[in-house]
Structures are given as structure tokens and as C-alpha cells.
PDB file of C-alpha atoms in Angstrom:
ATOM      1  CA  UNK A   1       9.558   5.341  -1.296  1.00 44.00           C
ATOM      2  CA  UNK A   2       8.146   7.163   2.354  1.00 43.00           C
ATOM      3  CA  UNK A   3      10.947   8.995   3.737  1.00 43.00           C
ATOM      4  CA  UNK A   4      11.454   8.329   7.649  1.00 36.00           C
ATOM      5  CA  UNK A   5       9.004  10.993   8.286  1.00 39.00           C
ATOM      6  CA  UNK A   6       6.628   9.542   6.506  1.00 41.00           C
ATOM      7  CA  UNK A   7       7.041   5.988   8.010  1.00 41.00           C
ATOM      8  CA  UNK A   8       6.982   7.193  11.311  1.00 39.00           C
ATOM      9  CA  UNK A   9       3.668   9.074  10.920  1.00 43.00           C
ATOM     10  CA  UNK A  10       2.323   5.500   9.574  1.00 44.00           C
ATOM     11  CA  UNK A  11       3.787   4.014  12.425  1.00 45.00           C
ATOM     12  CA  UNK A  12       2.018   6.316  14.665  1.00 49.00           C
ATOM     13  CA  UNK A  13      -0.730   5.477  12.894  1.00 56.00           C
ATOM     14  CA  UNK A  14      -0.982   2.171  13.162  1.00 62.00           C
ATOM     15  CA  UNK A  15      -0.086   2.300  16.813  1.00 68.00           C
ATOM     16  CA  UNK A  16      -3.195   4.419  17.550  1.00 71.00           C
ATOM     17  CA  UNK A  17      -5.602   1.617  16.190  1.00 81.00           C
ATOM     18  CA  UNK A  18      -3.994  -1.362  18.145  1.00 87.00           C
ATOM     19  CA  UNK A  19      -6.869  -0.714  20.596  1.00 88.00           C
ATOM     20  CA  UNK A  20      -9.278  -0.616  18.463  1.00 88.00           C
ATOM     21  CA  UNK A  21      -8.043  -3.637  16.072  1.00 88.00           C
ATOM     22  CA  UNK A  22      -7.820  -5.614  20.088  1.00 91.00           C
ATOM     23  CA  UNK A  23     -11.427  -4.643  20.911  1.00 92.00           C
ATOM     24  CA  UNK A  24     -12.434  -6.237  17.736  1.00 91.00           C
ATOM     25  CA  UNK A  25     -10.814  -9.840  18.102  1.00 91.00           C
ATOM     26  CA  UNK A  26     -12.272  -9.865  21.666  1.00 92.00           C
ATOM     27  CA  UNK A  27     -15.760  -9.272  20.112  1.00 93.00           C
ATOM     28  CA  UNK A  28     -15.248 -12.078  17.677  1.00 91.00           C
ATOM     29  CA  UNK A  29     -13.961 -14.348  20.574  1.00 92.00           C
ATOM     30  CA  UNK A  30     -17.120 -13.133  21.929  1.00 93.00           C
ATOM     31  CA  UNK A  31     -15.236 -12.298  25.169  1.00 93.00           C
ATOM     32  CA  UNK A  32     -16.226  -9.466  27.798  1.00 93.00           C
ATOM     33  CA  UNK A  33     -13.636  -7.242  29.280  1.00 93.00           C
ATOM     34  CA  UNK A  34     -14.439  -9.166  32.375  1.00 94.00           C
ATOM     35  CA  UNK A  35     -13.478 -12.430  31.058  1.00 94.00           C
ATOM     36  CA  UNK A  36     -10.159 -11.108  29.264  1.00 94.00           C
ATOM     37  CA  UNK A  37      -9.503  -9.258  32.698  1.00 93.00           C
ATOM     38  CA  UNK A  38      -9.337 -12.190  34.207  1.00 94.00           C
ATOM     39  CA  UNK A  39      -7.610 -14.531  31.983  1.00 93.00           C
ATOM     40  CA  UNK A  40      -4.852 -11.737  31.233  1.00 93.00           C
ATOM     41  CA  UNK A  41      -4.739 -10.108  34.720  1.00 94.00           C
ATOM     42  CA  UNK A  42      -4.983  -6.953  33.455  1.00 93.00           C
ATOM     43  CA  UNK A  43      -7.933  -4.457  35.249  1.00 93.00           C
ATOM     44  CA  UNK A  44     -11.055  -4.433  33.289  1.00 93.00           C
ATOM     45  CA  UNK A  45     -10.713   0.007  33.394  1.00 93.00           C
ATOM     46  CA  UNK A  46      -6.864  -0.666  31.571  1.00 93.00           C
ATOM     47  CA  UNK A  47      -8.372  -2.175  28.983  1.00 93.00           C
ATOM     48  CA  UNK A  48     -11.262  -0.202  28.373  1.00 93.00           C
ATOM     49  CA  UNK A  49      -8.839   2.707  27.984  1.00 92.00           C
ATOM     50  CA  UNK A  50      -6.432   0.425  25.794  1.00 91.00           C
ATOM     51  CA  UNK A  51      -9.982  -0.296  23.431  1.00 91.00           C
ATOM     52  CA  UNK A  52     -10.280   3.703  23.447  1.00 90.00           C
ATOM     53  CA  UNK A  53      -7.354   5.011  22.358  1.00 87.00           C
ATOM     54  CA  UNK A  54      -7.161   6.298  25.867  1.00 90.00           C
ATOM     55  CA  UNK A  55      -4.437   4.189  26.893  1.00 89.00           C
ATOM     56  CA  UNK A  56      -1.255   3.984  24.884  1.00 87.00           C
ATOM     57  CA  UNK A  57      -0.214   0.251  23.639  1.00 87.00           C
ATOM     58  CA  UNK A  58       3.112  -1.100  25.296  1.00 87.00           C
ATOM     59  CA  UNK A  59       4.267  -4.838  25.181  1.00 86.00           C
ATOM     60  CA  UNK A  60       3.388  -5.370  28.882  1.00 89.00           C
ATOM     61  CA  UNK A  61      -0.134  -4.872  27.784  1.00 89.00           C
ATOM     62  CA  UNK A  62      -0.975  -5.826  23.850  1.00 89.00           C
ATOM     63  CA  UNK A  63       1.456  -9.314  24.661  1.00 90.00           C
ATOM     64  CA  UNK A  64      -0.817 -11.167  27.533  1.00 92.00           C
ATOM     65  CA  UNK A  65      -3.983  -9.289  25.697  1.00 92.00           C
ATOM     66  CA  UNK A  66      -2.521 -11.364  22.121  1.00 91.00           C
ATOM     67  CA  UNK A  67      -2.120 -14.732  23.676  1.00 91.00           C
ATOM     68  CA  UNK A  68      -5.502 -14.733  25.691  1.00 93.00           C
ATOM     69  CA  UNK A  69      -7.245 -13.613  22.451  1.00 92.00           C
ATOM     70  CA  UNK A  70      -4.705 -16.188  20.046  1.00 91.00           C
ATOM     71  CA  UNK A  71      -3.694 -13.581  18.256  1.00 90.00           C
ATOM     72  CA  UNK A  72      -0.440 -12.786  15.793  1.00 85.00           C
ATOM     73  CA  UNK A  73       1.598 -10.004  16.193  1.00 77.00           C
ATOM     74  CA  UNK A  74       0.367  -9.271  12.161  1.00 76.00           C
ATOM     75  CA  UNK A  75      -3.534  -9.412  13.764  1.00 81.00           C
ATOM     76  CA  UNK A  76      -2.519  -6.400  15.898  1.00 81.00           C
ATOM     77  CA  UNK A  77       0.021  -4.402  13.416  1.00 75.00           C
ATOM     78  CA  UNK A  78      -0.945  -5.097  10.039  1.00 66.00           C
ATOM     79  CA  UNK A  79       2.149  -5.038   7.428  1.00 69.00           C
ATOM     80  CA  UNK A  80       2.889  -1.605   5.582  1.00 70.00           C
ATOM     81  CA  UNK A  81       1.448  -2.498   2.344  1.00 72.00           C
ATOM     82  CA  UNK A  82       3.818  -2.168  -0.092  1.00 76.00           C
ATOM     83  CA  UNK A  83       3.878   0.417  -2.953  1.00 81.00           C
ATOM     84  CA  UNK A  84       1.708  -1.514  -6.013  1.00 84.00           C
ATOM     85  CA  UNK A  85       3.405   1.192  -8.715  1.00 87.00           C
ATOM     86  CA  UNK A  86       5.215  -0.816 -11.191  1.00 89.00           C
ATOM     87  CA  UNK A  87       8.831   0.357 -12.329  1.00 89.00           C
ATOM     88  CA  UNK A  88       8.079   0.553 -15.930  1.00 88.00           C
ATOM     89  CA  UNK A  89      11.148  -0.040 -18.439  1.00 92.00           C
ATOM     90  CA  UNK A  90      11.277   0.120 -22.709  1.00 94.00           C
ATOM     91  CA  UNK A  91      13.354  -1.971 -25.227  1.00 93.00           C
ATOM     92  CA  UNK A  92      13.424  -2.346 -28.146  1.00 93.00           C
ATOM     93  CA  UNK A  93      13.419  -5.560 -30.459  1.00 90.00           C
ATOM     94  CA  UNK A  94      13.741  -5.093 -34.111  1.00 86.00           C
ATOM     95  CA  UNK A  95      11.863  -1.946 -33.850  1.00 90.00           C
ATOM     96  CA  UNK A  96       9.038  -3.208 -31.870  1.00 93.00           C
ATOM     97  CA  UNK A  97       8.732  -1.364 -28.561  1.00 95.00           C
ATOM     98  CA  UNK A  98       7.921  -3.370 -25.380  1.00 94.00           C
ATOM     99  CA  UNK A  99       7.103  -1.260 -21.974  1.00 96.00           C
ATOM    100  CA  UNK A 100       6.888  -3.453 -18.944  1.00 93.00           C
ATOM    101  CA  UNK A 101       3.042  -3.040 -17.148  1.00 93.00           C
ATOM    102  CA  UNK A 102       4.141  -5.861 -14.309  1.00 91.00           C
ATOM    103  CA  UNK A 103       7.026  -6.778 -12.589  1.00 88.00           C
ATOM    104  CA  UNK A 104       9.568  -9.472 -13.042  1.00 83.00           C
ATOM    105  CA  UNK A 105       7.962 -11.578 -10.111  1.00 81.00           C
ATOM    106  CA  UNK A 106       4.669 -11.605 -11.608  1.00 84.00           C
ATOM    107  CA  UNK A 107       3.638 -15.518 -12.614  1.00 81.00           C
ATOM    108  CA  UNK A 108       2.032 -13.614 -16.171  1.00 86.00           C
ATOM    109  CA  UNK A 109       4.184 -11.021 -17.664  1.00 90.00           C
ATOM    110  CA  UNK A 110       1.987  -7.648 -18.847  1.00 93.00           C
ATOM    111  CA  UNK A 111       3.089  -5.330 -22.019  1.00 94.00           C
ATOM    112  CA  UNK A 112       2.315  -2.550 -24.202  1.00 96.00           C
ATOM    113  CA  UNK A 113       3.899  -3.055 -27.733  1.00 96.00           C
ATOM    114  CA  UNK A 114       3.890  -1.299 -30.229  1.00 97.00           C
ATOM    115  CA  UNK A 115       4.662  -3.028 -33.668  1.00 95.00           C
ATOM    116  CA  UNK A 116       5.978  -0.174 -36.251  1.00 94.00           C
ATOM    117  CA  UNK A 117       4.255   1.006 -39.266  1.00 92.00           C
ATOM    118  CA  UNK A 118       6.056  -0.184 -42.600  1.00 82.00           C
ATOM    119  CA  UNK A 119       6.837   1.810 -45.189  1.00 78.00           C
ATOM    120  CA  UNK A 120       4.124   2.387 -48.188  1.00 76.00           C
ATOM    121  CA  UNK A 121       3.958  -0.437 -50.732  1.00 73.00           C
ATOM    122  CA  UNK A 122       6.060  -2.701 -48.460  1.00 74.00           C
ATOM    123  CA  UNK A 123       4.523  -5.808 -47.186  1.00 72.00           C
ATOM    124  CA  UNK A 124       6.200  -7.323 -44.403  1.00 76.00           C
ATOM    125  CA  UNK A 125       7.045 -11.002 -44.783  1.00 79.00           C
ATOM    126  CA  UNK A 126       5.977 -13.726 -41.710  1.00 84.00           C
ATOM    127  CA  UNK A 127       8.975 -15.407 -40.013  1.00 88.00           C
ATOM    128  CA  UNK A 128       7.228 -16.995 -37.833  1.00 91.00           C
ATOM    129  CA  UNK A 129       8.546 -17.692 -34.297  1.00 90.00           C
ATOM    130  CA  UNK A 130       7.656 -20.688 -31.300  1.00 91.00           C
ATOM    131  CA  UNK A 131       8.288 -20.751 -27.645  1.00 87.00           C
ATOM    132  CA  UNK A 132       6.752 -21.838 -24.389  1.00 87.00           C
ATOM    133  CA  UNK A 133       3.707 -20.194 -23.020  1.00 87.00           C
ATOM    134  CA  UNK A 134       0.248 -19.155 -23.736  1.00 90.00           C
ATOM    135  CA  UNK A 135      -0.473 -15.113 -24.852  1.00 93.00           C
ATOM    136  CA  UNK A 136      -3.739 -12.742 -24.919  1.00 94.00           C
ATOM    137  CA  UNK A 137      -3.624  -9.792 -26.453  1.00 95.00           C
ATOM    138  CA  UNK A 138      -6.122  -6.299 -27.220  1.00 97.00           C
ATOM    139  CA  UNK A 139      -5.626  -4.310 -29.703  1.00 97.00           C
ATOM    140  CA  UNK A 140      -5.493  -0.441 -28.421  1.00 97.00           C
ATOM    141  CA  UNK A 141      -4.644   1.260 -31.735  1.00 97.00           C
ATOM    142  CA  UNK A 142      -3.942   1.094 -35.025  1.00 96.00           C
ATOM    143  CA  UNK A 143      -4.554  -2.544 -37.527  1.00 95.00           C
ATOM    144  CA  UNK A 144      -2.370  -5.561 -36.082  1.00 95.00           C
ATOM    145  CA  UNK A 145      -1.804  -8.438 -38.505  1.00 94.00           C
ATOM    146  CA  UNK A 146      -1.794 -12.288 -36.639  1.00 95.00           C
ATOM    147  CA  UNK A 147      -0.063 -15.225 -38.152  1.00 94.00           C
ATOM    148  CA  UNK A 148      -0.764 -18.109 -36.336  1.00 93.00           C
ATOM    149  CA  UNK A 149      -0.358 -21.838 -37.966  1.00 92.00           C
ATOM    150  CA  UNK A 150      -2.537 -21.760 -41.082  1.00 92.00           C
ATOM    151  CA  UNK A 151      -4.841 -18.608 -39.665  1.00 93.00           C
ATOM    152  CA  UNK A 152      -3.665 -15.217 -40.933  1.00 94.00           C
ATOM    153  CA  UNK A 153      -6.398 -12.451 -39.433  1.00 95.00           C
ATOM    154  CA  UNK A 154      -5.918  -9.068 -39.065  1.00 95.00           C
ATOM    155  CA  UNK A 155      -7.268  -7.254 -35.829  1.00 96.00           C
ATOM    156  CA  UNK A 156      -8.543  -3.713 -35.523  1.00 96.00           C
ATOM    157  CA  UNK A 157      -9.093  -1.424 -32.095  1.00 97.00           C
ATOM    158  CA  UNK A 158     -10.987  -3.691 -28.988  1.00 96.00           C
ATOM    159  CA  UNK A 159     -10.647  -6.743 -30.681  1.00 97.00           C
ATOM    160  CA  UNK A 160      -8.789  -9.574 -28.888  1.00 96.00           C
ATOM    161  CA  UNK A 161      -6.845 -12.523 -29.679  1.00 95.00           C
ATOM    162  CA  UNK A 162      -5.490 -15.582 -27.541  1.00 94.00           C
ATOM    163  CA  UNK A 163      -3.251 -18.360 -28.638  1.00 93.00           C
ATOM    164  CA  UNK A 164      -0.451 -21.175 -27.356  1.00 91.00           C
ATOM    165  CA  UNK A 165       2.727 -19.804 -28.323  1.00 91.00           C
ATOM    166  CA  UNK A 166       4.432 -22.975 -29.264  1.00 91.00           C
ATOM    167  CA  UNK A 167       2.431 -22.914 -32.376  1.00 93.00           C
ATOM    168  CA  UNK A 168       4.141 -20.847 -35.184  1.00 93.00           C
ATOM    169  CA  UNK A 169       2.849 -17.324 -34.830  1.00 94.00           C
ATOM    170  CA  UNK A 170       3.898 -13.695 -36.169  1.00 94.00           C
ATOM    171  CA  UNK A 171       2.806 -10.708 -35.358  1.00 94.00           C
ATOM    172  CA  UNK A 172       2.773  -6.895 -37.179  1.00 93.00           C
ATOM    173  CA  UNK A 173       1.362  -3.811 -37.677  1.00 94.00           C
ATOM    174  CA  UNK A 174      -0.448  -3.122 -40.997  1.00 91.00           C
ATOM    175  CA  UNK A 175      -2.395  -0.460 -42.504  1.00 78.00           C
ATOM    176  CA  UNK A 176      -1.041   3.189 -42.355  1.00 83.00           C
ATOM    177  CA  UNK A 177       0.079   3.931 -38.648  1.00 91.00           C
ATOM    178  CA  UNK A 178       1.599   1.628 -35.744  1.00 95.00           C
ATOM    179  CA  UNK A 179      -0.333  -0.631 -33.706  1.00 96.00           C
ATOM    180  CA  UNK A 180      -0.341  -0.331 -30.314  1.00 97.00           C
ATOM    181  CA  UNK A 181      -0.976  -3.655 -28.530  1.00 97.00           C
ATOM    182  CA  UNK A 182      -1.761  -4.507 -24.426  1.00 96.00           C
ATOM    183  CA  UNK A 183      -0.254  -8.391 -24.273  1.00 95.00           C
ATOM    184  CA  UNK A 184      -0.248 -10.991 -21.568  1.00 93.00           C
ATOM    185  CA  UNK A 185       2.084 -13.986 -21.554  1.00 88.00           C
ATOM    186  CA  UNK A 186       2.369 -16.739 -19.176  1.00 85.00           C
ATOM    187  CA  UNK A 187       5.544 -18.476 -19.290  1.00 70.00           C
ATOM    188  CA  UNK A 188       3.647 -21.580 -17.764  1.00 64.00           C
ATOM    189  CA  UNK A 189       1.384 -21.984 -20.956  1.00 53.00           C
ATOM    190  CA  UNK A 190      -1.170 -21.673 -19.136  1.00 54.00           C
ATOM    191  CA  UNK A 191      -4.869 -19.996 -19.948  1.00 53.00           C
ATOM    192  CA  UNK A 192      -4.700 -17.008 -19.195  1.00 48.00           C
ATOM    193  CA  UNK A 193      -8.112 -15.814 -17.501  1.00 45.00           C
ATOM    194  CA  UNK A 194      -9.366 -12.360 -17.057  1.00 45.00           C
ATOM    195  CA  UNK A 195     -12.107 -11.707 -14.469  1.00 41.00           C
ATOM    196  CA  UNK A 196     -13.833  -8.656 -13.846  1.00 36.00           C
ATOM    197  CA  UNK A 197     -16.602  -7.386 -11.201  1.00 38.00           C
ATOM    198  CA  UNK A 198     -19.457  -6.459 -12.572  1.00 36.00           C
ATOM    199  CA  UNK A 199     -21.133  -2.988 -12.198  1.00 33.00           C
TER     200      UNK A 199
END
């Protein structure tokens, strides 16, 4: 989190572009300094220094200058954005590890699991398990073993699975090692879709 510092050198910041952020809403009113002169009653050379930077912004300026060019006050000072890091947390359920990748307010809930190897010569057992929602998951590592209804499949590294979750499903590691999985669940049920730019 910026320290007051900080926040007051983006404040500065953002202060020191309110000229140049007003010059370009006039140019997309297609307005002159002329015509805002006269609408705002403000002298054509005040605002030519305000456009500059040569001219610092107060309300008794960038107010009249915002309502002749039907502006917000968010047009002129955009937001702070806020900080996009995600405050990752672990638990653990029955020995499978779950680290949050997206925060609680997100409408599709992002983890990295890891299912546990099992012991040599056991075979885990399916208890398979139904709730709301729709999941899509990649394998990153390791063999992953997917029970769902009548399909039993077993998925190695890049391969990628997606299913309704309110059909019976069960998930493991198998082979020799863990199995580190990236999965995305939408409480909604709904498809989830992944789109990406291309190159």
C-alpha cells in the first residue's frame, strides 16, 4: 500500500496533467480556446497556460472549464487505480492444498491445487462429490486422475478438462509424484470462457 509520500507524489502527478487531459476534451468537442473563452469567461492566454502546464489547476478555473466542456470530475482526475496484486492464502483439505490466485469478489474463483501423491501400491478409491457450478482446469504437473459420471480419464501436463460440477466428479493425483493443478470455478455454473489476444 503507497505510503503518504507516495500518494502525494501521484497526486502531484495527476494534478500536472489536468491541463493537458482539459486540452484534449476541448479538441474532441472540437472547440477553440476562443469559443471556451467565451462560454467560460476565462481569457483565451489563462487557458493556453492551463493546456501547458504553465498555469497551475485551481477550482476557480478546471470547474467553469468542466461544465462548458460536460465534463466529470473523474474526466479530469482519473481514479488511483487500485493495486491488482492478489492476497494469496493456503488451506488445506484432506491433504489437498488450495492457494487462492483471485480474490473473494471475483464472479469465478482461481486456484492452484495440488492433489498429494499416494503411497506405492495404494490406489485411491473415488468418493465422488456434487455441488453447484461449472469448473476448468490445466494440468501444470504431475498425472491427475478425473472421475466424472461414467468417464474416468487420467490427464497429464497441458492437458485440460471442463465439466458441470453437479455431476458426480472426483479428482486425484496418480502416478509417482503430486499433481499440481490451475482450476477455475464459477459458482454461477456458468461456462467458463477463456479468451486470449493473439500474437
Amino acid at each position: 500500500m503507497p505510503n503518504w509520500q507516495e500518494r502525494s507524489g501521484m497526486l502531484d502527478d495527476s494534478l500536472a496533467l489536468i491541463g493537458a487531459r482539459l486540452k484534449n476534451w476541448r479538441e474532441k468537442r472540437s472547440m477553440t480556446l476562443a469559443e471556451l473563452s467565451e462560454t467560460t469567461g476565462i481569457s483565451s492566454s489563462t487557458l493556453s497556460r492551463l493546456e501547458s502546464g504553465k498555469r497551475a489547476p485551481n477550482l476557480e478555473l478546471v470547474v467553469p472549464i468542466a461544465r462548458a466542456l460536460r465534463l466529470e470530475l473523474d474526466d479530469i482526475v482519473p481514479r488511483a487505480a487500485p493495486d491488482p496484486r492478489v492476497k494469496r492464502t493456503t488451506k488445506s483439505i484432506g491433504g489437498t492444498q488450495y492457494e487462492t490466485l483471485s480474490p473473494e469478489s471475483s464472479p469465478v474463483q482461481t486456484y492452484k491445487v495440488t492433489f498429494p501423491a499416494h503411497p506405492p501400491g495404494v490406489v485411491a478409491v473415488p468418493e465422488p462429490k456434487v455441488h453447484d457450478g461449472q469448473e476448468w482446469l490445466y494440468v501444470l504437473s504431475g498425472r491427475l486422475r478425473l472421475v466424472i459420471g461414467e468417464q474416468d480419464v487420467t490427464l497429464g501436463p497441458g492437458e485440460a478438462a471442463e465439466f458441470d460440477t453437479r455431476i458426480p466428479h472426483w479428482l486425484a493425483a496418480t502416478g509417482a509424484g503430486p499433481a499440481e493443478v490451475l482450476s477455475i470455478f464459477s459458482k454461477e455454473g456458468k461456462r467458463i470462457h477463456l479468451r486470449a489476444r493473439g500474437g
